Short mmCIF file of C-alpha atoms and ligand atoms in Angstrom, two decimals:
data_model
loop_
_atom_site.label_atom_id
_atom_site.label_comp_id
_atom_site.label_asym_id
_atom_site.label_seq_id
_atom_site.Cartn_x
_atom_site.Cartn_y
_atom_site.Cartn_z
CA UNK E 638 -24.49 17.89 13.32
CA UNK E 639 -23.07 14.58 14.39
CA UNK E 640 -23.31 11.19 12.75
CA UNK E 641 -23.43 8.17 15.05
CA UNK E 642 -22.69 4.72 13.61
CA UNK E 643 -23.72 1.61 15.53
CA UNK E 644 -22.20 -1.49 13.88
CA UNK E 645 -22.37 -5.11 14.98
CA UNK E 646 -18.56 -5.23 15.29
CA UNK E 647 -16.07 -2.38 15.57
CA UNK E 648 -12.40 -2.93 14.67
CA UNK E 649 -10.38 0.11 15.73
CA UNK E 650 -7.25 -0.56 13.64
CA UNK E 651 -4.86 -0.79 16.60
CA UNK E 652 -4.77 -4.60 16.41
CA UNK E 653 -7.23 -4.92 19.30
CA UNK E 654 -10.01 -7.53 18.98
CA UNK E 655 -13.37 -6.39 17.62
CA UNK E 656 -15.83 -4.75 20.01
CA UNK E 657 -19.53 -5.40 20.10
CA UNK E 658 -22.14 -2.96 21.40
CA UNK E 659 -19.82 -0.10 20.48
CA UNK E 660 -20.57 3.08 18.57
CA UNK E 661 -18.58 5.81 16.85
CA UNK E 662 -19.50 9.46 16.36
CA UNK E 663 -18.07 12.15 14.12
CA UNK E 664 -19.11 15.72 13.47
CA UNK E 665 -19.10 18.27 10.66
CA UNK E 666 -15.39 18.89 11.12
CA UNK E 667 -14.86 15.43 9.57
CA UNK E 668 -13.16 14.22 12.73
CA UNK E 669 -14.09 11.38 15.04
CA UNK E 670 -15.49 12.77 18.30
CA UNK E 671 -16.23 9.61 20.28
CA UNK E 672 -15.72 5.84 20.24
CA UNK E 673 -17.12 3.75 23.06
CA UNK E 674 -19.91 1.59 24.45
CA UNK E 675 -23.11 2.28 22.52
CA UNK E 676 -25.09 3.20 25.62
CA UNK E 677 -22.60 6.01 26.37
CA UNK E 678 -22.83 7.56 22.89
CA UNK E 679 -26.44 8.61 22.83
CA UNK E 680 -27.71 10.45 19.80
CA UNK E 681 -29.14 13.95 20.16
CA UNK E 682 -32.24 15.00 18.26
CA UNK E 683 -30.36 16.41 15.28
CA UNK E 684 -27.83 13.59 15.00
CA UNK E 685 -27.92 11.20 12.07
CA UNK E 686 -27.83 7.61 13.30
CA UNK E 687 -26.63 4.72 11.13
CA UNK E 688 -27.57 1.29 12.48
CA UNK E 689 -25.49 -1.42 10.82
CA UNK E 690 -26.45 -4.86 12.13
CA UNK E 691 -24.36 -7.69 10.67
CA UNK E 692 -21.65 -5.22 9.65
CA UNK E 693 -18.10 -4.40 10.70
CA UNK E 694 -16.99 -0.78 11.09
CA UNK E 695 -13.28 -0.31 10.58
CA UNK E 696 -10.90 2.47 9.57
CA UNK E 697 -10.80 3.19 5.86
CA UNK E 698 -8.11 0.94 4.40
CA UNK E 699 -4.63 2.10 3.37
CA UNK E 700 -3.14 0.49 0.26
CA UNK E 701 0.57 0.83 0.94
CA UNK E 702 1.76 0.13 -2.60
CA UNK E 703 0.02 1.33 -5.77
CA UNK E 704 0.94 2.84 -9.11
CA UNK E 705 -2.02 5.09 -9.82
CA UNK E 706 -0.91 6.05 -13.34
CA UNK E 707 -0.72 2.46 -14.63
CA UNK E 708 -3.59 0.59 -16.28
CA UNK E 709 -3.90 -2.87 -14.62
CA UNK E 710 -4.00 -4.47 -18.08
CA UNK E 711 -0.54 -6.09 -18.19
CA UNK E 712 0.61 -3.58 -20.81
CA UNK E 713 4.35 -3.87 -21.48
CA UNK E 714 5.70 -1.17 -19.17
CA UNK E 715 8.20 0.70 -21.36
CA UNK E 716 5.91 1.06 -24.44
CA UNK E 717 3.02 2.06 -22.16
CA UNK E 718 5.05 4.88 -20.67
CA UNK E 719 6.21 6.02 -24.12
CA UNK E 720 2.63 6.09 -25.40
CA UNK E 721 1.17 8.24 -22.62
CA UNK E 722 1.58 11.94 -21.93
CA UNK E 723 1.78 13.24 -18.37
CA UNK E 724 -1.81 14.46 -18.64
CA UNK E 725 -3.01 11.03 -19.79
CA UNK E 726 -1.19 9.42 -16.86
CA UNK E 727 -2.71 11.90 -14.41
CA UNK E 728 -6.22 11.27 -15.73
CA UNK E 729 -5.67 7.53 -15.29
CA UNK E 730 -4.48 8.21 -11.74
CA UNK E 731 -7.67 10.14 -10.92
CA UNK E 732 -9.80 7.26 -12.13
CA UNK E 733 -7.79 4.68 -10.16
CA UNK E 734 -7.83 6.76 -6.98
CA UNK E 735 -11.62 6.98 -7.33
CA UNK E 736 -11.93 3.20 -7.80
CA UNK E 737 -9.86 2.76 -4.64
CA UNK E 738 -12.06 5.10 -2.63
CA UNK E 739 -15.32 3.42 -3.62
CA UNK E 740 -13.82 0.10 -2.45
CA UNK E 741 -13.19 1.46 1.04
CA UNK E 742 -9.53 2.34 0.49
CA UNK E 743 -9.41 5.90 1.78
CA UNK E 744 -5.62 6.33 1.43
CA UNK E 745 -3.28 5.08 -1.27
CA UNK E 746 0.49 5.27 -1.16
CA UNK E 747 1.81 5.73 -4.68
CA UNK E 748 5.18 4.04 -5.07
CA UNK E 749 6.16 5.46 -8.43
CA UNK E 750 4.90 7.53 -11.33
CA UNK E 751 6.50 9.73 -13.96
CA UNK E 752 7.84 12.95 -12.49
CA UNK E 753 5.05 15.03 -10.90
CA UNK E 754 2.02 13.34 -12.49
CA UNK E 755 0.73 11.76 -9.27
CA UNK E 756 1.94 14.62 -7.06
CA UNK E 757 -0.30 16.88 -9.16
CA UNK E 758 -3.26 14.54 -8.60
CA UNK E 759 -2.50 14.50 -4.88
CA UNK E 760 -2.72 18.30 -4.86
CA UNK E 761 -5.98 18.18 -6.81
CA UNK E 762 -7.43 15.86 -4.15
CA UNK E 763 -6.26 18.08 -1.32
CA UNK E 764 -7.89 21.06 -3.07
CA UNK E 765 -11.16 19.10 -3.55
CA UNK E 766 -10.87 19.33 -7.33
CA UNK E 767 -11.32 15.55 -7.65
CA UNK E 768 -13.31 13.25 -5.29
CA UNK E 769 -10.74 10.51 -4.85
CA UNK E 770 -8.83 8.69 -2.12
CA UNK E 771 -6.18 10.56 -0.15
CA UNK E 772 -2.82 10.13 -1.89
CA UNK E 773 0.61 9.77 -0.33
CA UNK E 774 3.20 9.95 -3.10
CA UNK E 775 6.90 9.41 -3.66
CA UNK E 776 6.74 11.46 -6.85
CA UNK E 777 9.18 9.47 -8.97
CA UNK E 778 11.44 6.67 -7.72
CA UNK E 779 15.25 6.68 -7.77
CA UNK E 780 16.86 3.95 -9.84
CA UNK E 781 20.31 3.19 -11.22
CA UNK E 782 21.10 3.85 -14.87
CA UNK E 783 19.22 1.20 -16.83
CA UNK E 784 17.40 0.17 -13.65
CA UNK E 785 13.88 -0.89 -12.72
CA UNK E 786 11.19 1.77 -13.28
CA UNK E 787 13.54 4.02 -15.28
CA UNK E 788 10.65 5.28 -17.51
CA UNK E 789 9.47 7.24 -14.45
CA UNK E 790 12.50 9.52 -14.85
CA UNK E 791 14.65 8.81 -11.79
CA UNK E 792 17.85 7.28 -13.21
CA UNK E 793 20.82 8.41 -11.14
CA UNK E 794 24.27 7.17 -10.11
CA UNK E 795 26.84 7.98 -7.48
CA UNK E 796 26.58 9.42 -4.01
CA UNK E 797 26.46 13.01 -5.22
CA UNK E 798 24.02 12.30 -8.04
CA UNK E 799 21.73 10.43 -5.67
CA UNK E 800 21.84 13.31 -3.19
CA UNK E 801 20.86 15.75 -5.95
CA UNK E 802 17.96 13.57 -7.02
CA UNK E 803 16.62 13.12 -3.47
CA UNK E 804 16.66 16.88 -3.02
CA UNK E 805 14.86 17.47 -6.32
CA UNK E 806 12.14 14.90 -5.55
CA UNK E 807 11.55 16.37 -2.11
CA UNK E 808 11.50 19.89 -3.52
CA UNK E 809 8.80 18.74 -5.95
CA UNK E 810 6.67 17.76 -2.95
CA UNK E 811 7.32 14.05 -2.39
CA UNK E 812 5.90 12.65 0.85
CA UNK E 813 8.63 10.00 0.94
CA UNK E 814 11.50 8.66 -1.13
CA UNK E 815 11.22 5.41 -3.11
CA UNK E 816 14.37 3.70 -4.24
CA UNK E 817 14.71 0.65 -6.49
CA UNK E 818 17.21 -1.37 -4.49
CA UNK E 819 17.21 -4.23 -6.97
CA UNK E 820 16.02 -4.77 -10.49
CA UNK E 821 12.42 -5.79 -11.17
CA UNK E 822 9.88 -6.14 -13.93
CA UNK E 823 11.45 -3.50 -16.20
CA UNK E 824 13.28 -5.22 -19.09
CA UNK E 825 17.03 -4.89 -18.75
CA UNK E 826 17.00 -4.59 -14.97
CA UNK E 827 18.18 -7.59 -12.94
CA UNK E 828 15.64 -8.60 -10.32
CA UNK E 829 17.82 -11.08 -8.44
CA UNK E 830 20.73 -8.65 -7.99
CA UNK E 831 21.00 -5.51 -5.86
CA UNK E 832 21.27 -2.21 -7.73
CA UNK E 833 22.56 0.83 -5.80
CA UNK E 834 25.84 0.36 -3.97
CA UNK E 835 25.87 0.63 -0.17
CA UNK E 836 27.51 4.09 -0.30
CA UNK E 837 24.85 5.37 -2.68
CA UNK E 838 22.08 4.01 -0.44
CA UNK E 839 23.61 5.64 2.60
CA UNK E 840 23.74 8.95 0.75
CA UNK E 841 20.05 8.62 -0.20
CA UNK E 842 18.92 7.74 3.32
CA UNK E 843 21.01 10.44 5.02
CA UNK E 844 19.86 13.11 2.58
CA UNK E 845 16.20 12.15 2.86
CA UNK E 846 16.26 11.89 6.65
CA UNK E 847 18.03 15.23 6.85
CA UNK E 848 15.06 16.74 5.04
CA UNK E 849 12.51 14.91 7.19
CA UNK E 850 11.41 12.31 4.64
CA UNK E 851 11.28 8.53 5.01
CA UNK E 852 12.77 6.09 2.51
CA UNK E 853 11.22 2.89 1.23
CA UNK E 854 13.19 0.42 -0.87
CA UNK E 855 12.07 -2.02 -3.55
CA UNK E 856 13.86 -5.34 -2.84
CA UNK E 857 13.42 -8.55 -4.83
CA UNK E 858 16.88 -9.96 -4.04
CA UNK E 859 18.28 -11.29 -0.79
CA UNK E 860 21.33 -9.03 -1.15
CA UNK E 861 19.08 -6.01 -1.62
CA UNK E 862 17.23 -6.79 1.63
CA UNK E 863 20.58 -7.00 3.42
CA UNK E 864 21.59 -3.65 1.88
CA UNK E 865 18.29 -2.07 2.99
CA UNK E 866 18.82 -3.16 6.59
CA UNK E 867 22.41 -1.89 6.55
CA UNK E 868 21.36 1.47 5.11
CA UNK E 869 18.55 1.77 7.71
CA UNK E 870 15.75 2.46 5.30
CA UNK E 871 12.32 2.99 6.87
CA UNK E 872 10.40 0.28 5.00
CA UNK E 873 10.83 -2.39 2.34
CA UNK E 874 8.60 -3.16 -0.66
CA UNK E 875 8.15 -6.82 -1.76
CA UNK E 876 10.92 -8.20 0.48
CA UNK E 877 11.63 -11.22 -1.70
CA UNK E 878 14.70 -13.32 -1.05
CA UNK E 879 16.00 -14.41 -4.45
CA UNK E 880 19.60 -15.12 -5.41
CA UNK E 881 21.09 -15.15 -8.91
CA UNK E 882 19.48 -17.99 -10.80
CA UNK E 883 17.06 -19.04 -8.04
CA UNK E 884 13.65 -17.64 -7.08
CA UNK E 885 13.99 -18.90 -3.53
CA UNK E 886 17.11 -17.75 -1.72
CA UNK E 887 15.91 -17.39 1.84
CA UNK E 888 18.63 -16.46 4.32
CA UNK E 889 17.90 -16.84 8.03
CA UNK E 890 20.60 -14.38 9.11
CA UNK E 891 19.25 -11.64 6.79
CA UNK E 892 15.70 -12.34 8.02
CA UNK E 893 16.81 -12.10 11.64
CA UNK E 894 18.57 -8.80 10.97
CA UNK E 895 15.42 -7.53 9.28
CA UNK E 896 13.26 -8.56 12.25
CA UNK E 897 15.67 -6.91 14.71
CA UNK E 898 15.73 -3.71 12.64
CA UNK E 899 11.91 -3.41 13.00
CA UNK E 900 11.78 -2.30 9.35
CA UNK E 901 8.29 -3.23 8.04
CA UNK E 902 7.79 -5.08 4.75
CA UNK E 903 4.91 -4.76 2.27
CA UNK E 904 4.95 -8.10 0.40
CA UNK E 905 2.56 -7.20 -2.52
CA UNK E 906 1.52 -10.82 -2.98
CA UNK E 907 -1.66 -9.89 -4.83
CA UNK E 908 0.12 -9.02 -8.05
CA UNK E 909 1.35 -12.63 -8.20
CA UNK E 910 -2.05 -14.06 -7.23
CA UNK E 911 -3.62 -12.04 -10.02
CA UNK E 912 -1.09 -13.35 -12.56
CA UNK E 913 -1.76 -16.95 -11.45
CA UNK E 914 -5.42 -16.39 -12.24
CA UNK E 915 -5.25 -14.01 -15.22
CA UNK E 916 -2.05 -14.58 -17.19
CA UNK E 917 -2.99 -15.37 -20.79
CA UNK E 918 -1.17 -18.69 -21.29
CA UNK E 919 -0.97 -21.84 -19.18
CA UNK E 920 2.84 -21.71 -19.41
CA UNK E 921 2.75 -18.20 -17.91
CA UNK E 922 0.32 -19.22 -15.20
CA UNK E 923 2.60 -22.12 -14.27
CA UNK E 924 5.59 -19.78 -14.00
CA UNK E 925 3.60 -17.48 -11.73
CA UNK E 926 2.39 -20.43 -9.60
CA UNK E 927 6.04 -21.27 -8.92
CA UNK E 928 6.74 -17.65 -7.99
CA UNK E 929 3.68 -17.59 -5.75
CA UNK E 930 4.74 -20.73 -3.90
CA UNK E 931 8.25 -19.30 -3.33
CA UNK E 932 6.84 -15.95 -2.16
CA UNK E 933 4.35 -17.58 0.21
CA UNK E 934 7.17 -19.55 1.82
CA UNK E 935 9.39 -16.45 2.17
CA UNK E 936 6.62 -14.36 3.71
CA UNK E 937 5.60 -17.18 6.07
CA UNK E 938 9.20 -17.34 7.28
CA UNK E 939 9.43 -13.56 7.67
CA UNK E 940 6.20 -13.58 9.68
CA UNK E 941 7.52 -16.36 11.91
CA UNK E 942 10.77 -14.41 12.37
CA UNK E 943 8.73 -11.48 13.70
CA UNK E 944 8.96 -9.09 10.73
CA UNK E 945 6.09 -6.59 10.65
CA UNK E 946 4.04 -6.97 7.46
CA UNK E 947 1.94 -4.26 5.82
CA UNK E 948 -0.74 -4.39 3.16
CA UNK E 949 -0.14 -3.19 -0.38
CA UNK E 950 -1.17 -4.74 -3.66
CA UNK E 951 1.04 -3.13 -6.36
CA UNK E 952 -2.23 -2.10 -8.06
CA UNK E 953 -1.73 -0.79 -11.58
CA UNK E 954 1.17 -3.14 -12.20
CA UNK E 955 0.41 -6.19 -14.39
CA UNK E 956 -3.29 -7.09 -13.90
CA UNK E 957 -3.75 -5.84 -10.36
CA UNK E 958 -6.78 -3.60 -9.90
CA UNK E 959 -7.58 -0.86 -7.42
CA UNK E 960 -10.87 -2.05 -5.96
CA UNK E 961 -9.93 -5.42 -4.49
CA UNK E 962 -7.34 -5.02 -1.74
CA UNK E 963 -9.22 -7.80 0.08
CA UNK E 964 -7.27 -10.16 -2.18
CA UNK E 965 -3.98 -8.98 -0.61
CA UNK E 966 -5.45 -9.29 2.88
CA UNK E 967 -6.40 -12.89 2.08
CA UNK E 968 -2.87 -13.63 0.81
CA UNK E 969 -1.39 -12.46 4.12
CA UNK E 970 -3.80 -14.71 6.02
CA UNK E 971 -2.59 -17.61 3.82
CA UNK E 972 0.93 -16.69 5.01
CA UNK E 973 -0.02 -17.03 8.67
CA UNK E 974 -1.35 -13.64 9.76
CA UNK E 975 -4.64 -13.56 11.61
CA UNK E 976 -7.35 -11.47 9.95
CA UNK E 977 -6.86 -8.86 12.69
CA UNK E 978 -3.09 -8.72 12.08
CA UNK E 979 -3.71 -8.29 8.37
CA UNK E 980 -6.26 -5.51 8.99
CA UNK E 981 -3.79 -3.79 11.32
CA UNK E 982 -1.30 -3.80 8.44
CA UNK E 983 -3.83 -1.93 6.29
CA UNK E 984 -4.92 0.54 9.00
CA UNK E 985 -3.07 1.58 12.17
CA UNK E 986 0.15 -0.24 11.32
CA UNK E 987 0.26 1.29 7.86
CA UNK E 988 -0.46 4.81 9.11
CA UNK E 989 2.34 4.48 11.67
CA UNK E 990 4.78 3.28 9.00
CA UNK E 991 4.22 6.44 6.96
CA UNK E 992 4.25 8.77 9.96
CA UNK E 993 0.55 9.71 9.69
CA UNK E 994 -0.86 7.85 12.74
CA UNK E 995 -2.01 11.13 14.29
CA UNK E 996 -4.19 11.87 11.26
CA UNK E 997 -5.88 8.60 10.22
CA UNK E 998 -5.67 4.82 10.34
CA UNK E 999 -7.35 4.09 13.68
CA UNK E 1000 -10.71 4.86 15.23
CA UNK E 1001 -10.10 7.34 18.01
CA UNK E 1002 -11.28 10.85 18.82
CA UNK E 1003 -9.49 13.60 16.92
CA UNK E 1004 -8.59 11.51 13.88
CA UNK E 1005 -10.10 11.92 10.42
CA UNK E 1006 -13.41 10.04 10.08
CA UNK E 1007 -12.08 7.72 7.35
CA UNK E 1008 -14.43 4.77 7.69
CA UNK E 1009 -15.47 1.53 6.02
CA UNK E 1010 -18.68 -0.33 6.81
CA UNK E 1011 -18.67 -3.86 5.37
CA UNK E 1012 -21.14 -6.71 5.69
CA UNK E 1013 -19.88 -9.65 7.77
CA UNK E 1014 -17.39 -10.09 10.59
CA UNK E 1015 -14.01 -9.06 9.14
CA UNK E 1016 -12.18 -10.47 12.15
CA UNK E 1017 -13.37 -13.95 11.14
CA UNK E 1018 -13.30 -13.57 7.37
CA UNK E 1019 -10.95 -10.88 6.13
CA UNK E 1020 -12.36 -11.17 2.62
CA UNK E 1021 -15.62 -9.71 3.89
CA UNK E 1022 -14.13 -6.22 3.58
CA UNK E 1023 -15.08 -6.70 -0.09
CA UNK E 1024 -18.75 -6.38 0.94
CA UNK E 1025 -18.63 -2.60 1.07
CA UNK E 1026 -21.79 -0.97 2.38
CA UNK E 1027 -20.57 2.56 3.13
CA UNK E 1028 -17.35 4.55 2.88
CA UNK E 1029 -16.56 7.89 4.50
CA UNK E 1030 -13.52 10.06 3.81
CA UNK E 1031 -13.01 12.78 6.42
CA UNK E 1032 -16.66 12.35 7.39
CA UNK E 1033 -17.99 12.76 3.84
CA UNK E 1034 -20.03 9.78 2.69
CA UNK E 1035 -18.80 8.49 -0.64
CA UNK E 1036 -21.33 7.80 -3.40
CA UNK E 1037 -20.78 4.19 -4.48
CA UNK E 1038 -22.05 4.61 -7.99
CA UNK E 1039 -19.38 4.14 -10.56
CA UNK E 1040 -18.54 0.49 -9.94
CA UNK E 1041 -14.97 1.11 -11.07
CA UNK E 1042 -12.44 -1.69 -10.84
ZN1 ZN K 367 5.38 -1.36 -7.36
#
């Protein structure tokens, strides 16, 4: 049996403008079989037909940066990790991957968990043990001794040590390698300084590439971004340009090198937006407003320089939830992207950045029928992807019952 969907607007995830009078069909294999003018995709007697006037059909969204095992409640990170067993973390991850799916996010890219907790959940999803979003996971991230995210278990130093750790993570089943290239929100780490030395980074990238895995690097310091470009990582998380003692340390030469390298950046602006709105004290909110203003300016400049931007929210971290990636899409529009550019960064552009463009991320025959139907014209108002009407993962319609956030 086929299902034919006839929306008002169809956005195919390639960056192309929305189509009207278009339809999409998929069959029981869970794969898209046809996309084209509605009059050419005529339904047979047994086909299910979904008419969706006033709605946009687009590929299921990809959240490029989440931490499925974290609780979105601004818990202090180190005590939280000490208080939770691996099983407790995995159960949390199941719940968060379900909340993502019901919000139209059919793939999440986990950028750090403790050891194999999220890899195990990924396997449970693949085996249909849990009805959650598809998971792409780094396993656990590499960090220097005392570095950012060390409670996840990836502290390592030296070229040889780093090589060992990359091999162990890949052997455990990691889809990609995550490396903390600067400090961050973990107490004791230094967010405005780079962490790994250039030789260590080169060892990580060479080892990972030799085993067919991509590397993404957390960078919240200008010097870390420069290191990432020099080491030829495959993508950058956050991409903030700070220098010791100053939130805003934009460097035009580093930005130009980044644009030339074609390395994409996932800015994760939502985590800051959420702190501006939800931090408990006015003094905190003011601090986060200053960070937000600096980040907006950096990301605007990166966009103008021609750096490719992808969509990830850092969900799990601080207050950021799993069901509202539209908030990140809106942040990128504030920074100068068109709604279509932003959607591309959460669909076809994201799938390409993780090497999965032949499986999902755009609407074309042969790809997984990962679909989102949302009320409104998403090409005019990107926030309308919040108005979820239907979600399909590999052609299976998702029951939108739990209302998880
Ligand atoms: Zn993160």
